PDB file of C-alpha atoms in Angstrom:
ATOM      1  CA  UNK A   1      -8.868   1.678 -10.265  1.00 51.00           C
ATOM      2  CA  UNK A   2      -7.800  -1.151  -7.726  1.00 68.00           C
ATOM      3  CA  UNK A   3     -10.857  -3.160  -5.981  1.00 77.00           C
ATOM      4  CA  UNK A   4     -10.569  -3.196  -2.315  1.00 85.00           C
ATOM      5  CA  UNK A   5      -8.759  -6.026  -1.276  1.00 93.00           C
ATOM      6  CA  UNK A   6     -10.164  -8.788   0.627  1.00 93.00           C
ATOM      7  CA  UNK A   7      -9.482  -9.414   4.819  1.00 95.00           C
ATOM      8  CA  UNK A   8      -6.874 -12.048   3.825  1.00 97.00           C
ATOM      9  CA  UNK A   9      -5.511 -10.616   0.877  1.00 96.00           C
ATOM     10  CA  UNK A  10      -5.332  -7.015   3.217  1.00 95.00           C
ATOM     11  CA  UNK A  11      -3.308  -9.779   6.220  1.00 97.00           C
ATOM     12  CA  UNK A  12      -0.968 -10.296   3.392  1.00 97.00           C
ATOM     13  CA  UNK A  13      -0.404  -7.680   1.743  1.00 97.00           C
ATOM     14  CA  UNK A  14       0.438  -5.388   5.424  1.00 96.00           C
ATOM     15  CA  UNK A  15       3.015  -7.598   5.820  1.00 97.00           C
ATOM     16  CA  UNK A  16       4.513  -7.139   2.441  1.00 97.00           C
ATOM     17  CA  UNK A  17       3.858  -3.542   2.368  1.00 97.00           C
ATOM     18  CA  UNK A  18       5.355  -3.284   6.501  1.00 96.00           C
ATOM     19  CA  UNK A  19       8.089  -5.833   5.742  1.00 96.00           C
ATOM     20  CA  UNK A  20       9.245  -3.395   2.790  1.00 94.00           C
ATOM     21  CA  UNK A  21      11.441  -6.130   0.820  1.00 96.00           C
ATOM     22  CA  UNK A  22      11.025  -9.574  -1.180  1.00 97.00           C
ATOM     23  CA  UNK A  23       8.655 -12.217   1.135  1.00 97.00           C
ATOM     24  CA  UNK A  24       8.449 -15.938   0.714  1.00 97.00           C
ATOM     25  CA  UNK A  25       4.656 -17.424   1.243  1.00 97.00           C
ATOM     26  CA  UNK A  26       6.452 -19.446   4.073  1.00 97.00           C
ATOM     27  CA  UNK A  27       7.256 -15.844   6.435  1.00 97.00           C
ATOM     28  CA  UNK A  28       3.796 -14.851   5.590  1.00 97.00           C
ATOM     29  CA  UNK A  29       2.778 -18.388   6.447  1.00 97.00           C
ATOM     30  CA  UNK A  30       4.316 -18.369   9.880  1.00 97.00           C
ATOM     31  CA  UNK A  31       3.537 -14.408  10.601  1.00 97.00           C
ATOM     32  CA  UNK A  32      -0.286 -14.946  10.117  1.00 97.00           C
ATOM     33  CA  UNK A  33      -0.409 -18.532  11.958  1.00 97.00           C
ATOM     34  CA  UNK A  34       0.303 -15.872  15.168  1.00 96.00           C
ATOM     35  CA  UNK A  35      -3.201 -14.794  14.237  1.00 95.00           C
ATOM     36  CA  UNK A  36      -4.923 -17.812  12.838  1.00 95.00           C
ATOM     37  CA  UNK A  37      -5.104 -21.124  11.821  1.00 96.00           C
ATOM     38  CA  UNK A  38      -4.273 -21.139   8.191  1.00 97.00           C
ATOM     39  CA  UNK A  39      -2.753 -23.340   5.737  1.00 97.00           C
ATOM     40  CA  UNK A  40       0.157 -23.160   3.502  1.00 97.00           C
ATOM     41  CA  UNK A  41      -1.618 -23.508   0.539  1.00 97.00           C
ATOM     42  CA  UNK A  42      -4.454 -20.710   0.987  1.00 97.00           C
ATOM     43  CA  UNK A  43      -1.596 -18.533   1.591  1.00 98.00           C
ATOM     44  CA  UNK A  44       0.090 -19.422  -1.559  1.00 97.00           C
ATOM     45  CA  UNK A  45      -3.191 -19.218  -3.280  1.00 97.00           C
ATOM     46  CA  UNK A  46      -3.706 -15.519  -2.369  1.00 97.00           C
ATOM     47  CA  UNK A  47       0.142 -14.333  -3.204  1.00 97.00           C
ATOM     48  CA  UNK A  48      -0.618 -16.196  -6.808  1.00 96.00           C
ATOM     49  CA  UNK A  49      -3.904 -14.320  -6.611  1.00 95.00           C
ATOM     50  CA  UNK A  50      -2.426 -10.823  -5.285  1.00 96.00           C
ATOM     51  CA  UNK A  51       0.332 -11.531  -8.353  1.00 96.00           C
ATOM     52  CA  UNK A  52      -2.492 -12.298 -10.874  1.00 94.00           C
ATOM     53  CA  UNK A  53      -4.367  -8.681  -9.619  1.00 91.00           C
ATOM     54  CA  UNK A  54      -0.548  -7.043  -9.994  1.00 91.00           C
ATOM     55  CA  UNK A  55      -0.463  -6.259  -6.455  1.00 93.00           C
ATOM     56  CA  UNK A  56       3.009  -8.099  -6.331  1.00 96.00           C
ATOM     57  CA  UNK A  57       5.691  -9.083  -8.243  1.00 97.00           C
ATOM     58  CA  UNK A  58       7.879 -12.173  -8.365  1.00 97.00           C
ATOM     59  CA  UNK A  59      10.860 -13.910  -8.692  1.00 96.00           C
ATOM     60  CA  UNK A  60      12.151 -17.377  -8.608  1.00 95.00           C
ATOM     61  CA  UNK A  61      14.508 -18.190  -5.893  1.00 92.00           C
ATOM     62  CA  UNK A  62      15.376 -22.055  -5.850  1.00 92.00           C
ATOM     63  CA  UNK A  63      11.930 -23.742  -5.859  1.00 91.00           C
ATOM     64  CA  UNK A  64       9.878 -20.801  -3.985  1.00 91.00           C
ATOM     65  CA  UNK A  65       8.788 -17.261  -5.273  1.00 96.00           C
ATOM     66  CA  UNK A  66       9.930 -14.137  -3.144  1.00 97.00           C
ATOM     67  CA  UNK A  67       7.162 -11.704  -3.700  1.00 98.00           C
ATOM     68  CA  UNK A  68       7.354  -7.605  -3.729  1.00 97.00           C
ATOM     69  CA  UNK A  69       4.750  -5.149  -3.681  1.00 96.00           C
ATOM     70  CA  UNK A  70       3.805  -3.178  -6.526  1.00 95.00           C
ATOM     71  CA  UNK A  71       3.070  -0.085  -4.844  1.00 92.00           C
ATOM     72  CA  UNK A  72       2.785   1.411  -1.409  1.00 94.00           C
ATOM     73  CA  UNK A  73       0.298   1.664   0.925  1.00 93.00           C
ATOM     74  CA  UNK A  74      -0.378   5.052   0.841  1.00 92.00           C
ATOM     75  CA  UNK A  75      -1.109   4.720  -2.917  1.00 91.00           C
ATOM     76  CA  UNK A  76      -3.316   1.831  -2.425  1.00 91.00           C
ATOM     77  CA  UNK A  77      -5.384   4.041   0.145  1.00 90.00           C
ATOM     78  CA  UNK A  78      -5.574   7.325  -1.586  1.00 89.00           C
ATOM     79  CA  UNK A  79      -6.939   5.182  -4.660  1.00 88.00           C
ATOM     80  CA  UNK A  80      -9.779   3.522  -2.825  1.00 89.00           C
ATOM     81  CA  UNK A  81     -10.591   7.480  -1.414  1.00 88.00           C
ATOM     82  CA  UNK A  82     -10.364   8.709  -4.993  1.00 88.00           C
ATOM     83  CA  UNK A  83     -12.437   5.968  -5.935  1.00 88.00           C
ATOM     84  CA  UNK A  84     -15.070   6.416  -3.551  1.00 87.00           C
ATOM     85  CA  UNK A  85     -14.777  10.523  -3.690  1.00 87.00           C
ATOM     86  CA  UNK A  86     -15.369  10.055  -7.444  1.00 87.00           C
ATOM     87  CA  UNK A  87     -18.607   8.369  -6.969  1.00 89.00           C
ATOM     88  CA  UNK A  88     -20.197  10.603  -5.401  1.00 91.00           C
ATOM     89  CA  UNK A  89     -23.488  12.444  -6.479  1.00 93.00           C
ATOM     90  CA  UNK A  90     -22.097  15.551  -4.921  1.00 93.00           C
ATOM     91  CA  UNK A  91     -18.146  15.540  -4.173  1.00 90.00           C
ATOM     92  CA  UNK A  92     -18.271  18.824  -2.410  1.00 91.00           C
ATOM     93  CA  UNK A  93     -20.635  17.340   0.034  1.00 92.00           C
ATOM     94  CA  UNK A  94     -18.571  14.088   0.593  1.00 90.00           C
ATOM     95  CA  UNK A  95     -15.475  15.973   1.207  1.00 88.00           C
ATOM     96  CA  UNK A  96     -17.275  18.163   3.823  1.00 91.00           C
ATOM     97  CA  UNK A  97     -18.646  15.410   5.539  1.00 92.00           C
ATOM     98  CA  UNK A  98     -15.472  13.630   5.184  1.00 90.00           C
ATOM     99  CA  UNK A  99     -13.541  16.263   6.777  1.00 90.00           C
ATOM    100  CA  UNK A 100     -15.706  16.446   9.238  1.00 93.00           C
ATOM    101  CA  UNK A 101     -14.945  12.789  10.326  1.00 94.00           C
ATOM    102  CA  UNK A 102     -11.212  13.658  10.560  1.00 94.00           C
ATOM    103  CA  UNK A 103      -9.610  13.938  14.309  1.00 95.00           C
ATOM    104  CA  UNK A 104      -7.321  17.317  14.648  1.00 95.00           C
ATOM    105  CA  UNK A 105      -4.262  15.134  13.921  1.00 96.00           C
ATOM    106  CA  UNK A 106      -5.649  13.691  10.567  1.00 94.00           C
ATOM    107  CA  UNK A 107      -6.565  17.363   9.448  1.00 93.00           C
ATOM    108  CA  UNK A 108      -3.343  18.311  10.690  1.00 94.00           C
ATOM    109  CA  UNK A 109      -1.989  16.155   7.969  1.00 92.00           C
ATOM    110  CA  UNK A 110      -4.287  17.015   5.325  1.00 91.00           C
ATOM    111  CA  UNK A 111      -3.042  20.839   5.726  1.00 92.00           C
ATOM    112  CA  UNK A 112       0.327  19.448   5.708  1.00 93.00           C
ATOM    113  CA  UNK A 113      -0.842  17.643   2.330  1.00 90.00           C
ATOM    114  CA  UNK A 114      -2.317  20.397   0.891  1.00 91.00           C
ATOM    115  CA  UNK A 115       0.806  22.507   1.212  1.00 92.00           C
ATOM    116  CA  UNK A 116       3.036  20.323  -0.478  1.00 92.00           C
ATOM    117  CA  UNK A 117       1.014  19.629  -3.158  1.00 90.00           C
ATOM    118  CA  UNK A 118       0.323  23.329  -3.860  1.00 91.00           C
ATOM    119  CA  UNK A 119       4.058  23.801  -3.597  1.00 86.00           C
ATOM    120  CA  UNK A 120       4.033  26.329  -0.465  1.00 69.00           C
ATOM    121  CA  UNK A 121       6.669  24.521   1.100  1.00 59.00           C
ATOM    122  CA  UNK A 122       9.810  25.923   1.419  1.00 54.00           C
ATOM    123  CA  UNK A 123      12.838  24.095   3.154  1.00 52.00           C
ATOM    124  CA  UNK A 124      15.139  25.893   5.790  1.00 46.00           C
ATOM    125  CA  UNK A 125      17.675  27.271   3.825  1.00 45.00           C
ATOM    126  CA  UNK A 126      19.882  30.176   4.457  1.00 46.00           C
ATOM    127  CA  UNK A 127      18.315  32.470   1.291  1.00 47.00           C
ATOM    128  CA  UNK A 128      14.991  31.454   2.623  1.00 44.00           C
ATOM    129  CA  UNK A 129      14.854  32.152   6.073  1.00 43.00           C
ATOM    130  CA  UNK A 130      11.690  29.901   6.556  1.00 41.00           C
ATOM    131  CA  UNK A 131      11.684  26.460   7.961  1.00 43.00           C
ATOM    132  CA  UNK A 132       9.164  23.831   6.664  1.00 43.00           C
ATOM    133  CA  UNK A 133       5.878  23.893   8.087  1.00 41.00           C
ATOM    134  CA  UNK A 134       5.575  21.174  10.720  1.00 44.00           C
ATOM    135  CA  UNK A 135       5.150  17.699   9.827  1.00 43.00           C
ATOM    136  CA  UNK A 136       5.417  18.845   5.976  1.00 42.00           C
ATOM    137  CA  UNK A 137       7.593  16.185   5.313  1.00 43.00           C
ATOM    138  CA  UNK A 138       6.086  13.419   6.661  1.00 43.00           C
ATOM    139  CA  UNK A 139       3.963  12.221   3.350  1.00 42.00           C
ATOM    140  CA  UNK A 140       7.007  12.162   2.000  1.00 40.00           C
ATOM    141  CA  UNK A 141       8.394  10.166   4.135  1.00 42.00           C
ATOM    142  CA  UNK A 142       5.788   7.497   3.825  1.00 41.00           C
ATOM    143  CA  UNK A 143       7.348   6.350   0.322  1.00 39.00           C
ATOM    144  CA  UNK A 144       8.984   3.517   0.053  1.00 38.00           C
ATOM    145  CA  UNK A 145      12.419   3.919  -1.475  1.00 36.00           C
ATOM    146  CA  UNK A 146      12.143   3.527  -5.095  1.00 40.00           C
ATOM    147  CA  UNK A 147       8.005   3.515  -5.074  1.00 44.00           C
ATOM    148  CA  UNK A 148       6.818   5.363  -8.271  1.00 47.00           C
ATOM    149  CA  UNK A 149       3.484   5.469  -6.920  1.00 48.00           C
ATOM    150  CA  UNK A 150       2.506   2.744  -9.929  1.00 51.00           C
ATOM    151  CA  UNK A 151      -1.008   0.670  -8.633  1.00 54.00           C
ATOM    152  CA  UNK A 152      -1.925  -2.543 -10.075  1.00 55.00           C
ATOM    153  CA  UNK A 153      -3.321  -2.102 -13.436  1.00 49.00           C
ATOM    154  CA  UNK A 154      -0.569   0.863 -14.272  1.00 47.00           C
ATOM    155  CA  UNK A 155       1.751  -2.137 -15.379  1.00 43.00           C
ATOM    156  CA  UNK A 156       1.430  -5.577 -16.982  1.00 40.00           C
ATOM    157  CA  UNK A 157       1.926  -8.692 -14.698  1.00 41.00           C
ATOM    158  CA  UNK A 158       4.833 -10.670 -14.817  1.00 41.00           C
ATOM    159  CA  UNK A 159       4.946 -13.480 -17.493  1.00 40.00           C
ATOM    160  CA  UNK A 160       6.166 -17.015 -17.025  1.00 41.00           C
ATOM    161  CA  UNK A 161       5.389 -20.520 -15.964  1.00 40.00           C
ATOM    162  CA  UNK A 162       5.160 -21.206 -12.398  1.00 39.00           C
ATOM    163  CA  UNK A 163       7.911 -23.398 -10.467  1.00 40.00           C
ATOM    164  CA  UNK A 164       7.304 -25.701  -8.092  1.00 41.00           C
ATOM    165  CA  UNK A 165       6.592 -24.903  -4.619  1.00 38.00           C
TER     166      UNK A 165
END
């Protein structure tokens, strides 16, 4: 199970995760100084730390790392809600209450969830005659191309000596 990331390690790793490709601690660098003062080296201190977690992968390119998430998002969050669902003296009753925090869009979504998971969802098709429930599709859509789902932890971090920066 992953540990909730940090507030700078959560800066970094929305722009990887929004950026959806390979990053260089320099973009990050110049994306967060928008935000803060911050140095080069913390931010290449927390990509080497996000790597070390398995949050990221990455590859040499000339004397700088490009750096990809692991996993999306969406896989990070429904971890830390599994996480804290599952430590719960009474699930049923953190669910309920849980729910009951949700605005009508969010349990819009969760219906939509629920449906595809239990398989109820049928595309529009001319045998079928049904369309797909409104906004079905839409937690599908929020993979990343090529995302297995895979958190940190599912596979071993990458191996090698580190280049110079």
């Amino acid at each position: 199970m992953p540990r909730q990331l940090g507030d700078l390690e959560d800066a970094v790793m929305t722009r990887v995760w929004q950026w959806n490709r390979p990053v260089t601690v320099r973009e990050v660098l110049e994306d967060l100084q928008q935000e803060r003062s911050i140095a080069y080296t913390t931010v290449m201190t927390v990509m080497d730390n996000l790597h070390q977690k398995g949050w990221v992968r990455r590859e040499v390119e000339g004397r700088a790392y490009r750096y990809t998430a692991v996993s999306t998002r969406a896989a990070y969050s429904a971890a830390l809600m599994n996480e804290a669902w599952s430590r719960s003296d009474n699930p049923a009753a953190a669910l309920v209450a849980f729910f009951g925090m949700m605005s009508p869009e969010q349990r819009e979504a969760l219906q939509a969830a629920v449906r595809i998971v239990q398989g109820d969802v049928v595309s529009e098709t001319p045998q079928a005659g049904r369309a797909e429930p409104e906004g079905a599709g839409e937690a599908e859509d929020a993979a990343e191309p090529g995302d297995d789902g895979e958190l940190p932890g599912d596979r071993p971090a990458d191996a090698g000596t580190s280049p110079g920066r």
